[in-house]
mmCIF file of C-alpha atoms and ligand atoms in Angstrom:
data_model
loop_
_atom_site.group_PDB
_atom_site.id
_atom_site.type_symbol
_atom_site.label_atom_id
_atom_site.label_comp_id
_atom_site.label_asym_id
_atom_site.label_seq_id
_atom_site.Cartn_x
_atom_site.Cartn_y
_atom_site.Cartn_z
ATOM 1 C CA MET A 1 77.999 -10.804 -60.739
ATOM 2 C CA PRO A 2 79.215 -8.992 -63.843
ATOM 3 C CA ILE A 3 81.986 -10.435 -65.952
ATOM 4 C CA THR A 4 84.416 -8.994 -68.450
ATOM 5 C CA VAL A 5 84.605 -10.581 -71.868
ATOM 6 C CA ARG A 6 87.103 -9.805 -74.587
ATOM 7 C CA VAL A 7 87.121 -11.280 -78.051
ATOM 8 C CA ALA A 8 89.230 -11.253 -81.192
ATOM 9 C CA PRO A 9 88.409 -12.946 -84.474
ATOM 10 C CA LEU A 10 91.630 -14.742 -85.367
ATOM 11 C CA TRP A 11 93.211 -16.730 -88.182
ATOM 12 C CA LEU A 12 91.881 -17.382 -91.680
ATOM 13 C CA ALA A 13 88.502 -18.535 -90.394
ATOM 14 C CA ALA A 14 88.021 -15.442 -88.193
ATOM 15 C CA THR A 15 87.406 -17.726 -85.239
ATOM 16 C CA ASN A 16 86.330 -15.929 -82.077
ATOM 17 C CA CYS A 17 88.758 -16.420 -79.215
ATOM 18 C CA TRP A 18 86.991 -15.423 -75.989
ATOM 19 C CA VAL A 19 88.777 -14.324 -72.831
ATOM 20 C CA VAL A 20 86.497 -14.244 -69.795
ATOM 21 C CA ALA A 21 87.170 -12.930 -66.306
ATOM 22 C CA ALA A 22 85.012 -12.596 -63.207
ATOM 23 C CA GLU A 23 86.634 -9.218 -62.544
ATOM 24 C CA PRO A 24 88.897 -6.899 -64.544
ATOM 25 C CA GLY A 25 92.503 -8.003 -64.164
ATOM 26 C CA GLY A 26 91.475 -11.235 -62.429
ATOM 27 C CA PRO A 27 92.269 -14.746 -63.646
ATOM 28 C CA THR A 28 90.752 -15.574 -67.020
ATOM 29 C CA VAL A 29 89.345 -18.466 -68.938
ATOM 30 C CA ILE A 30 90.246 -18.707 -72.613
ATOM 31 C CA ILE A 31 87.609 -20.265 -74.825
ATOM 32 C CA ASP A 32 89.002 -21.727 -78.046
ATOM 33 C CA ALA A 33 92.497 -21.350 -79.436
ATOM 34 C CA PRO A 34 92.676 -20.485 -83.135
ATOM 35 C CA PRO A 35 96.082 -21.171 -84.743
ATOM 36 C CA ASP A 36 97.296 -17.650 -84.010
ATOM 37 C CA VAL A 37 99.073 -17.826 -80.664
ATOM 38 C CA PRO A 38 100.570 -14.287 -80.917
ATOM 39 C CA GLY A 39 97.044 -12.982 -81.533
ATOM 40 C CA ILE A 40 95.755 -14.784 -78.447
ATOM 41 C CA VAL A 41 98.668 -13.530 -76.338
ATOM 42 C CA GLU A 42 97.903 -9.994 -77.495
ATOM 43 C CA LEU A 43 94.233 -10.404 -76.563
ATOM 44 C CA VAL A 44 95.130 -11.773 -73.122
ATOM 45 C CA ARG A 45 97.667 -8.995 -72.543
ATOM 46 C CA GLY A 46 94.941 -6.426 -73.177
ATOM 47 C CA SER A 47 92.896 -7.989 -70.402
ATOM 48 C CA GLY A 48 95.808 -7.577 -67.979
ATOM 49 C CA ALA A 49 95.059 -10.967 -66.528
ATOM 50 C CA THR A 50 96.501 -14.437 -66.132
ATOM 51 C CA PRO A 51 94.796 -17.351 -67.883
ATOM 52 C CA ALA A 52 93.770 -20.237 -65.636
ATOM 53 C CA VAL A 53 92.480 -22.736 -68.181
ATOM 54 C CA LEU A 54 91.709 -23.221 -71.874
ATOM 55 C CA LEU A 55 88.279 -24.599 -72.735
ATOM 56 C CA LEU A 56 87.756 -25.951 -76.241
ATOM 57 C CA THR A 57 84.297 -26.107 -77.774
ATOM 58 C CA HIS A 58 85.474 -28.666 -80.320
ATOM 59 C CA ALA A 59 88.549 -29.921 -82.126
ATOM 60 C CA HIS A 60 88.323 -28.290 -85.530
ATOM 61 C CA LEU A 61 91.631 -26.773 -86.542
ATOM 62 C CA ASP A 62 90.342 -23.202 -86.364
ATOM 63 C CA HIS A 63 89.443 -23.667 -82.668
ATOM 64 C CA ILE A 64 92.226 -25.937 -81.435
ATOM 65 C CA GLY A 65 95.247 -25.292 -83.684
ATOM 66 C CA GLY A 66 96.714 -22.842 -81.157
ATOM 67 C CA ALA A 67 96.018 -24.997 -78.081
ATOM 68 C CA GLY A 68 99.573 -26.313 -77.781
ATOM 69 C CA GLY A 69 101.033 -22.823 -77.999
ATOM 70 C CA VAL A 70 98.585 -21.366 -75.489
ATOM 71 C CA ALA A 71 99.085 -24.237 -73.027
ATOM 72 C CA ALA A 72 102.861 -23.792 -73.254
ATOM 73 C CA GLU A 73 102.760 -19.975 -73.054
ATOM 74 C CA TYR A 74 100.753 -19.935 -69.809
ATOM 75 C CA GLY A 75 101.463 -23.387 -68.386
ATOM 76 C CA ILE A 76 97.734 -24.160 -68.296
ATOM 77 C CA GLY A 77 95.646 -27.208 -69.083
ATOM 78 C CA ALA A 78 93.241 -27.599 -71.991
ATOM 79 C CA SER A 79 89.829 -29.250 -71.786
ATOM 80 C CA LEU A 80 88.035 -31.026 -74.618
ATOM 81 C CA HIS A 81 85.214 -33.541 -74.895
ATOM 82 C CA PRO A 82 86.617 -37.015 -75.642
ATOM 83 C CA GLY A 83 84.178 -37.345 -78.555
ATOM 84 C CA ASP A 84 86.504 -35.055 -80.514
ATOM 85 C CA GLY A 85 89.705 -36.895 -79.576
ATOM 86 C CA TRP A 86 90.005 -38.391 -83.062
ATOM 87 C CA LEU A 87 89.967 -34.894 -84.599
ATOM 88 C CA ALA A 88 92.483 -33.558 -82.096
ATOM 89 C CA GLU A 89 94.843 -36.441 -82.741
ATOM 90 C CA ASP A 90 95.590 -35.573 -86.338
ATOM 91 C CA LEU A 91 95.570 -31.848 -86.974
ATOM 92 C CA GLY A 92 97.744 -32.451 -90.050
ATOM 93 C CA ALA A 93 94.828 -34.267 -91.665
ATOM 94 C CA GLN A 94 92.598 -31.237 -91.028
ATOM 95 C CA VAL A 95 95.178 -28.896 -92.530
ATOM 96 C CA ARG A 96 95.344 -31.072 -95.659
ATOM 97 C CA MET A 97 91.565 -31.336 -95.888
ATOM 98 C CA LEU A 98 90.828 -27.646 -95.328
ATOM 99 C CA MET A 99 93.619 -26.260 -97.462
ATOM 100 C CA GLY A 100 94.385 -29.117 -99.779
ATOM 101 C CA PHE A 101 98.084 -28.944 -99.006
ATOM 102 C CA GLU A 102 100.625 -28.899 -96.219
ATOM 103 C CA TYR A 103 101.334 -25.475 -94.822
ATOM 104 C CA PRO A 104 105.099 -25.373 -94.390
ATOM 105 C CA GLY A 105 106.466 -23.142 -91.689
ATOM 106 C CA GLU A 106 103.062 -22.613 -90.114
ATOM 107 C CA SER A 107 102.578 -24.359 -86.800
ATOM 108 C CA TYR A 108 99.390 -26.095 -85.792
ATOM 109 C CA ALA A 109 99.841 -27.760 -82.468
ATOM 110 C CA GLY A 110 97.202 -29.210 -80.220
ATOM 111 C CA ALA A 111 97.815 -29.688 -76.518
ATOM 112 C CA GLU A 112 99.755 -32.757 -75.415
ATOM 113 C CA ARG A 113 96.755 -33.972 -73.442
ATOM 114 C CA TYR A 114 93.237 -32.853 -72.759
ATOM 115 C CA GLN A 115 91.209 -32.820 -69.584
ATOM 116 C CA PRO A 116 88.028 -34.659 -70.618
ATOM 117 C CA LEU A 117 84.794 -32.649 -70.510
ATOM 118 C CA ALA A 118 81.552 -34.398 -69.575
ATOM 119 C CA ASP A 119 77.975 -33.356 -70.273
ATOM 120 C CA GLY A 120 76.409 -31.520 -67.343
ATOM 121 C CA GLU A 121 79.730 -31.100 -65.569
ATOM 122 C CA LEU A 122 80.267 -27.934 -63.519
ATOM 123 C CA LEU A 123 83.616 -26.225 -64.000
ATOM 124 C CA ASP A 124 84.584 -23.859 -61.189
ATOM 125 C CA VAL A 125 87.489 -21.870 -62.615
ATOM 126 C CA ALA A 126 88.777 -18.322 -62.231
ATOM 127 C CA GLY A 127 85.864 -17.434 -59.966
ATOM 128 C CA LEU A 128 83.363 -18.482 -62.613
ATOM 129 C CA ARG A 129 81.064 -21.473 -62.796
ATOM 130 C CA PHE A 130 80.563 -22.994 -66.244
ATOM 131 C CA ARG A 131 78.096 -25.750 -67.000
ATOM 132 C CA VAL A 132 79.300 -28.026 -69.806
ATOM 133 C CA LEU A 133 76.564 -28.736 -72.333
ATOM 134 C CA HIS A 134 77.504 -31.538 -74.722
ATOM 135 C CA THR A 135 75.978 -30.456 -78.031
ATOM 136 C CA PRO A 136 76.984 -32.981 -80.716
ATOM 137 C CA GLY A 137 76.206 -32.394 -84.381
ATOM 138 C CA HIS A 138 78.815 -30.026 -85.793
ATOM 139 C CA THR A 139 81.310 -32.524 -84.361
ATOM 140 C CA PRO A 140 80.611 -35.535 -82.111
ATOM 141 C CA GLY A 141 82.324 -33.960 -79.098
ATOM 142 C CA HIS A 142 81.161 -30.367 -79.487
ATOM 143 C CA CYS A 143 80.344 -28.601 -76.210
ATOM 144 C CA CYS A 144 78.821 -25.254 -75.312
ATOM 145 C CA PHE A 145 79.820 -23.538 -72.077
ATOM 146 C CA TRP A 146 77.038 -21.936 -70.054
ATOM 147 C CA LEU A 147 77.533 -19.300 -67.369
ATOM 148 C CA GLU A 148 74.133 -19.721 -65.764
ATOM 149 C CA GLU A 149 74.514 -16.964 -63.182
ATOM 150 C CA GLN A 150 75.573 -14.404 -65.795
ATOM 151 C CA GLY A 151 73.212 -15.674 -68.495
ATOM 152 C CA VAL A 152 75.937 -16.228 -71.073
ATOM 153 C CA LEU A 153 76.377 -19.156 -73.453
ATOM 154 C CA PHE A 154 79.584 -19.731 -75.388
ATOM 155 C CA SER A 155 78.074 -21.599 -78.307
ATOM 156 C CA GLY A 156 81.122 -22.498 -80.412
ATOM 157 C CA ASP A 157 80.103 -23.685 -83.879
ATOM 158 C CA HIS A 158 76.757 -25.025 -82.643
ATOM 159 C CA LEU A 159 74.619 -21.888 -82.788
ATOM 160 C CA PHE A 160 75.424 -18.662 -84.648
ATOM 161 C CA ALA A 161 73.509 -15.429 -85.086
ATOM 162 C CA GLY A 162 71.037 -16.401 -87.807
ATOM 163 C CA SER A 163 72.514 -19.819 -88.488
ATOM 164 C CA ILE A 164 73.924 -23.075 -87.118
ATOM 165 C CA GLY A 165 77.186 -24.937 -87.543
ATOM 166 C CA ARG A 166 77.764 -26.864 -90.746
ATOM 167 C CA THR A 167 77.336 -30.610 -90.547
ATOM 168 C CA ASP A 168 78.910 -31.660 -93.851
ATOM 169 C CA LEU A 169 82.414 -32.143 -92.446
ATOM 170 C CA PRO A 170 83.583 -35.583 -91.241
ATOM 171 C CA GLY A 171 81.732 -36.500 -88.036
ATOM 172 C CA GLY A 172 79.006 -33.927 -88.676
ATOM 173 C CA ASP A 173 75.402 -35.003 -88.091
ATOM 174 C CA TYR A 174 72.500 -32.639 -88.797
ATOM 175 C CA GLY A 175 69.964 -34.761 -86.891
ATOM 176 C CA ALA A 176 72.224 -34.876 -83.844
ATOM 177 C CA LEU A 177 72.759 -31.112 -84.026
ATOM 178 C CA MET A 178 69.049 -30.370 -84.127
ATOM 179 C CA ARG A 179 68.398 -32.811 -81.284
ATOM 180 C CA SER A 180 71.072 -31.347 -79.036
ATOM 181 C CA MET A 181 69.851 -27.853 -79.953
ATOM 182 C CA ALA A 182 66.318 -28.778 -78.874
ATOM 183 C CA GLU A 183 67.404 -30.574 -75.711
ATOM 184 C CA ARG A 184 70.325 -28.477 -74.483
ATOM 185 C CA VAL A 185 70.071 -24.957 -75.894
ATOM 186 C CA VAL A 186 66.435 -24.073 -76.630
ATOM 187 C CA PRO A 187 65.370 -24.692 -72.980
ATOM 188 C CA LEU A 188 67.869 -22.100 -71.654
ATOM 189 C CA PRO A 189 66.447 -18.751 -70.496
ATOM 190 C CA PRO A 190 65.563 -16.697 -73.606
ATOM 191 C CA GLU A 191 67.498 -13.681 -72.337
ATOM 192 C CA THR A 192 70.725 -15.723 -72.510
ATOM 193 C CA HIS A 193 73.505 -13.934 -74.370
ATOM 194 C CA VAL A 194 74.917 -16.205 -77.053
ATOM 195 C CA LEU A 195 78.606 -15.705 -77.858
ATOM 196 C CA PRO A 196 79.458 -17.905 -80.851
ATOM 197 C CA GLY A 197 82.644 -19.246 -82.408
ATOM 198 C CA HIS A 198 82.224 -17.051 -85.476
ATOM 199 C CA GLY A 199 80.420 -13.799 -86.151
ATOM 200 C CA PRO A 200 78.539 -11.457 -83.844
ATOM 201 C CA ALA A 201 76.959 -12.124 -80.463
ATOM 202 C CA THR A 202 73.191 -12.572 -80.217
ATOM 203 C CA THR A 203 70.575 -13.663 -77.689
ATOM 204 C CA LEU A 204 68.621 -16.872 -77.511
ATOM 205 C CA ALA A 205 65.344 -14.914 -77.704
ATOM 206 C CA ARG A 206 66.455 -13.291 -80.928
ATOM 207 C CA GLU A 207 67.471 -16.627 -82.439
ATOM 208 C CA LEU A 208 64.219 -18.279 -81.361
ATOM 209 C CA ALA A 209 62.350 -15.467 -83.111
ATOM 210 C CA SER A 210 64.375 -15.232 -86.309
ATOM 211 C CA ASN A 211 66.826 -18.096 -86.815
ATOM 212 C CA PRO A 212 65.250 -20.385 -89.451
ATOM 213 C CA PHE A 213 66.941 -23.468 -88.004
ATOM 214 C CA LEU A 214 65.504 -22.864 -84.534
ATOM 215 C CA GLN A 215 62.100 -22.050 -85.986
ATOM 216 C CA ALA A 216 62.227 -25.382 -87.819
ATOM 217 C CA LEU A 217 62.337 -27.058 -84.403
ATOM 218 C CA HIS A 218 58.985 -25.570 -83.467
ATOM 219 C CA SER A 219 57.101 -26.323 -86.653
HETATM 220 ZN ZN1 LIG B 1 84.035 -26.126 -86.328
HETATM 221 ZN ZN1 LIG B 2 84.854 -22.773 -86.442
#
């Protein structure tokens, strides 16, 4: 079954917001909500479809700061792993840490509540079936979303083309990232398309062959 995928890099961090549908014009799943709700609305409008749910890979500001606005705009729920609840609770602290100051007039609003994601869980939404892969390391509650049938992995800030997510922010853990990479991501079919939270798409085969962090797992 083919799918349609649209993406826009949004906000200061050029965070990829993914909009996924089983068929053109059908219900969509939004993956990550950068703090640019008008940008997300524009992206969704281009898909001609109605969002059914918002899935969040993790609770860094650049992925979750628009969650409240998106949830309100479409009347949909947002899902997040409880391991990132502490990050989601205080977005103001992330704004201060990332920018060093308050950002008056700019709105960063998480959702009022989050549907908890669990490792291995199957999410049947919008005619698609996602497997939740809990991949801690970049943050404790980071998750990747795997469309097994379509061979697509939304990898958030876990795996990038040529790199991996940073682990020097609060809650980051390099050892945990490499472990969850080895256990959850490396065993996926090599032809899997990897659609990350920043930068261009890649494939698992390409990363296994050329990403120094994945090669470090084999040596
Ligand atoms: Zn992040
Ligand atoms: Zn990010």
